[in-house]
Amino acid sequence: MTAIAPHGANPSAGARGTGHPGSGLITFAGVLLVLLGALNALDGIAAIARSHVFIGDAHYVFGDLRAWGWAILALAVVQLAAAYGVLVTRAQWARWTGVVVLGLNAFAQMAFAPSYPLWSVTLLAIDVIGIYALTAHGGPGQPEPPLPPAAPAAPRAEGGSQSTPGA
């Protein structure tokens, strides 16, 4: 008789049954890249259009609201491309591109903070979580964990007769 393993009995299975530990963390990072890419695209478009959701008299170290809008929009496009690579192709280049673009976005959000402080700090925190999720897994060079040992087979009775219960 075959026994059915309980939910979570094979922790090395990962997401979509890939068999790689940490693949769920990579999926989480890819979803964060999609979320940040979408939010940054909206922010960039709003800043380019000089929307009234931003602080009007903000002073920037360099550039103006429209310039930072273009920078944030460009980062959004790269974030969405990296998210595709992380989620669909699971390519190593996409993970490292994601790390770089999230780091650049963290700095851009610090520079964009005069126009929308609380939102910029929130996106900066999500950037840091995404960097952790992309880097904590390791990579394909990590050895797979060993499989648990198989249960020993029950000893068979030797001799010609088998006793049956109740007989």
Short mmCIF file of C-alpha atoms in Angstrom, two decimals:
data_model
loop_
_atom_site.label_atom_id
_atom_site.label_comp_id
_atom_site.label_asym_id
_atom_site.label_seq_id
_atom_site.Cartn_x
_atom_site.Cartn_y
_atom_site.Cartn_z
CA MET A 1 0.00 0.00 0.00
CA THR A 2 1.31 3.42 -0.87
CA ALA A 3 1.25 6.08 1.81
CA ILE A 4 0.38 9.64 0.89
CA ALA A 5 2.81 12.19 2.25
CA PRO A 6 1.25 14.98 4.31
CA HIS A 7 1.35 18.56 3.08
CA GLY A 8 4.84 19.98 3.48
CA ALA A 9 6.50 16.56 3.82
CA ASN A 10 9.01 17.41 1.11
CA PRO A 11 10.32 20.87 2.01
CA SER A 12 12.89 20.82 -0.77
CA ALA A 13 10.19 20.66 -3.45
CA GLY A 14 9.93 24.47 -3.70
CA ALA A 15 7.49 26.34 -5.89
CA ARG A 16 5.97 24.57 -8.88
CA GLY A 17 7.75 21.36 -7.83
CA THR A 18 11.13 22.51 -9.11
CA GLY A 19 12.98 20.62 -6.41
CA HIS A 20 15.20 23.60 -5.59
CA PRO A 21 15.05 24.97 -2.07
CA GLY A 22 14.39 28.67 -2.03
CA SER A 23 12.52 28.76 -5.33
CA GLY A 24 9.50 30.10 -3.44
CA LEU A 25 11.68 32.99 -2.28
CA ILE A 26 12.69 33.66 -5.88
CA THR A 27 9.02 33.69 -6.91
CA PHE A 28 8.31 36.13 -4.08
CA ALA A 29 11.12 38.39 -5.34
CA GLY A 30 9.76 38.24 -8.88
CA VAL A 31 6.31 39.25 -7.68
CA LEU A 32 7.89 42.14 -5.72
CA LEU A 33 9.67 43.23 -8.92
CA VAL A 34 6.34 43.25 -10.78
CA LEU A 35 4.69 45.23 -7.96
CA LEU A 36 7.52 47.77 -7.77
CA GLY A 37 7.67 48.07 -11.55
CA ALA A 38 3.96 48.81 -11.75
CA LEU A 39 4.03 51.30 -8.86
CA ASN A 40 7.11 53.05 -10.23
CA ALA A 41 5.52 53.25 -13.68
CA LEU A 42 2.49 54.98 -12.17
CA ASP A 43 4.75 57.30 -10.14
CA GLY A 44 6.90 58.11 -13.16
CA ILE A 45 3.92 58.90 -15.38
CA ALA A 46 2.35 61.05 -12.66
CA ALA A 47 5.61 62.95 -12.16
CA ILE A 48 6.11 63.50 -15.89
CA ALA A 49 2.56 64.86 -16.13
CA ARG A 50 3.25 67.07 -13.08
CA SER A 51 0.32 65.55 -11.22
CA HIS A 52 -0.93 67.28 -8.10
CA VAL A 53 -0.39 64.24 -5.88
CA PHE A 54 3.20 65.35 -5.25
CA ILE A 55 4.41 68.14 -2.99
CA GLY A 56 4.42 71.26 -5.16
CA ASP A 57 7.37 73.24 -3.82
CA ALA A 58 9.80 70.33 -3.33
CA HIS A 59 13.49 71.13 -3.80
CA TYR A 60 15.71 68.44 -5.32
CA VAL A 61 19.48 68.07 -5.13
CA PHE A 62 19.53 67.95 -8.92
CA GLY A 63 16.84 67.91 -11.57
CA ASP A 64 13.16 68.61 -11.14
CA LEU A 65 9.98 66.56 -10.74
CA ARG A 66 9.72 65.80 -14.46
CA ALA A 67 13.36 64.61 -14.66
CA TRP A 68 12.87 62.30 -11.69
CA GLY A 69 9.66 61.06 -13.27
CA TRP A 70 11.58 59.94 -16.36
CA ALA A 71 14.24 58.28 -14.18
CA ILE A 72 11.62 56.40 -12.14
CA LEU A 73 9.78 55.36 -15.32
CA ALA A 74 13.01 54.01 -16.85
CA LEU A 75 13.69 52.01 -13.67
CA ALA A 76 10.14 50.63 -13.85
CA VAL A 77 10.72 49.30 -17.36
CA VAL A 78 13.94 47.54 -16.29
CA GLN A 79 12.22 46.18 -13.16
CA LEU A 80 9.43 44.66 -15.24
CA ALA A 81 11.95 43.10 -17.64
CA ALA A 82 13.89 41.64 -14.71
CA ALA A 83 10.64 40.35 -13.21
CA TYR A 84 9.88 38.51 -16.44
CA GLY A 85 13.33 36.92 -16.35
CA VAL A 86 13.00 35.95 -12.69
CA LEU A 87 9.47 34.55 -12.91
CA VAL A 88 9.38 32.99 -16.37
CA THR A 89 12.92 31.99 -17.35
CA ARG A 90 14.43 31.74 -13.83
CA ALA A 91 17.65 33.07 -15.39
CA GLN A 92 20.60 33.96 -13.20
CA TRP A 93 21.18 37.20 -15.15
CA ALA A 94 17.64 38.29 -14.32
CA ARG A 95 18.22 37.81 -10.59
CA TRP A 96 21.35 39.94 -10.63
CA THR A 97 19.72 42.53 -12.88
CA GLY A 98 16.92 42.64 -10.31
CA VAL A 99 19.41 43.19 -7.50
CA VAL A 100 21.09 46.04 -9.38
CA VAL A 101 17.84 47.73 -10.43
CA LEU A 102 16.40 47.43 -6.90
CA GLY A 103 19.55 49.03 -5.50
CA LEU A 104 19.33 51.85 -8.03
CA ASN A 105 15.64 52.27 -7.24
CA ALA A 106 16.43 52.55 -3.53
CA PHE A 107 18.77 55.46 -4.26
CA ALA A 108 16.28 57.01 -6.69
CA GLN A 109 13.53 56.81 -4.06
CA MET A 110 15.79 58.64 -1.58
CA ALA A 111 16.30 61.39 -4.15
CA PHE A 112 12.56 61.39 -5.03
CA ALA A 113 11.60 61.68 -1.34
CA PRO A 114 11.11 65.48 -1.33
CA SER A 115 8.09 65.07 -3.59
CA TYR A 116 6.36 62.19 -1.76
CA PRO A 117 8.23 61.26 1.46
CA LEU A 118 6.16 58.45 3.00
CA TRP A 119 5.62 56.71 -0.33
CA SER A 120 9.34 56.88 -1.16
CA VAL A 121 10.29 55.34 2.19
CA THR A 122 7.72 52.56 1.66
CA LEU A 123 9.10 51.72 -1.78
CA LEU A 124 12.65 51.84 -0.39
CA ALA A 125 11.68 49.24 2.23
CA ILE A 126 10.17 47.01 -0.47
CA ASP A 127 13.41 47.39 -2.47
CA VAL A 128 15.43 46.12 0.48
CA ILE A 129 13.10 43.13 0.97
CA GLY A 130 13.35 42.33 -2.75
CA ILE A 131 17.16 42.47 -2.67
CA TYR A 132 17.13 40.06 0.26
CA ALA A 133 14.75 37.69 -1.52
CA LEU A 134 16.90 37.65 -4.67
CA THR A 135 20.20 37.12 -2.85
CA ALA A 136 19.30 34.87 0.10
CA HIS A 137 18.61 31.80 -2.05
CA GLY A 138 22.16 31.42 -3.31
CA GLY A 139 22.33 29.98 -6.76
CA PRO A 140 22.60 26.92 -8.92
CA GLY A 141 26.06 26.17 -7.54
CA GLN A 142 24.61 25.14 -4.19
CA PRO A 143 24.44 21.38 -3.69
CA GLU A 144 21.03 19.82 -3.39
CA PRO A 145 20.18 18.60 0.09
CA PRO A 146 20.35 14.83 0.45
CA LEU A 147 17.11 12.91 0.25
CA PRO A 148 15.84 11.47 3.52
CA PRO A 149 16.71 7.79 3.96
CA ALA A 150 14.09 5.34 2.84
CA ALA A 151 12.17 3.45 5.50
CA PRO A 152 13.55 -0.05 6.03
CA ALA A 153 11.50 -2.82 4.52
CA ALA A 154 9.60 -5.10 6.88
CA PRO A 155 11.31 -8.47 7.32
CA ARG A 156 9.59 -11.37 5.60
CA ALA A 157 8.89 -14.59 7.37
CA GLU A 158 11.07 -17.36 6.03
CA GLY A 159 9.84 -20.89 5.82
CA GLY A 160 7.03 -22.00 3.59
CA SER A 161 4.01 -20.88 5.54
CA GLN A 162 2.71 -17.51 6.42
CA SER A 163 0.45 -17.16 9.34
CA THR A 164 -2.65 -15.10 8.86
CA PRO A 165 -4.44 -13.48 11.73
CA GLY A 166 -7.44 -15.41 12.93
CA ALA A 167 -6.43 -18.68 11.28
#
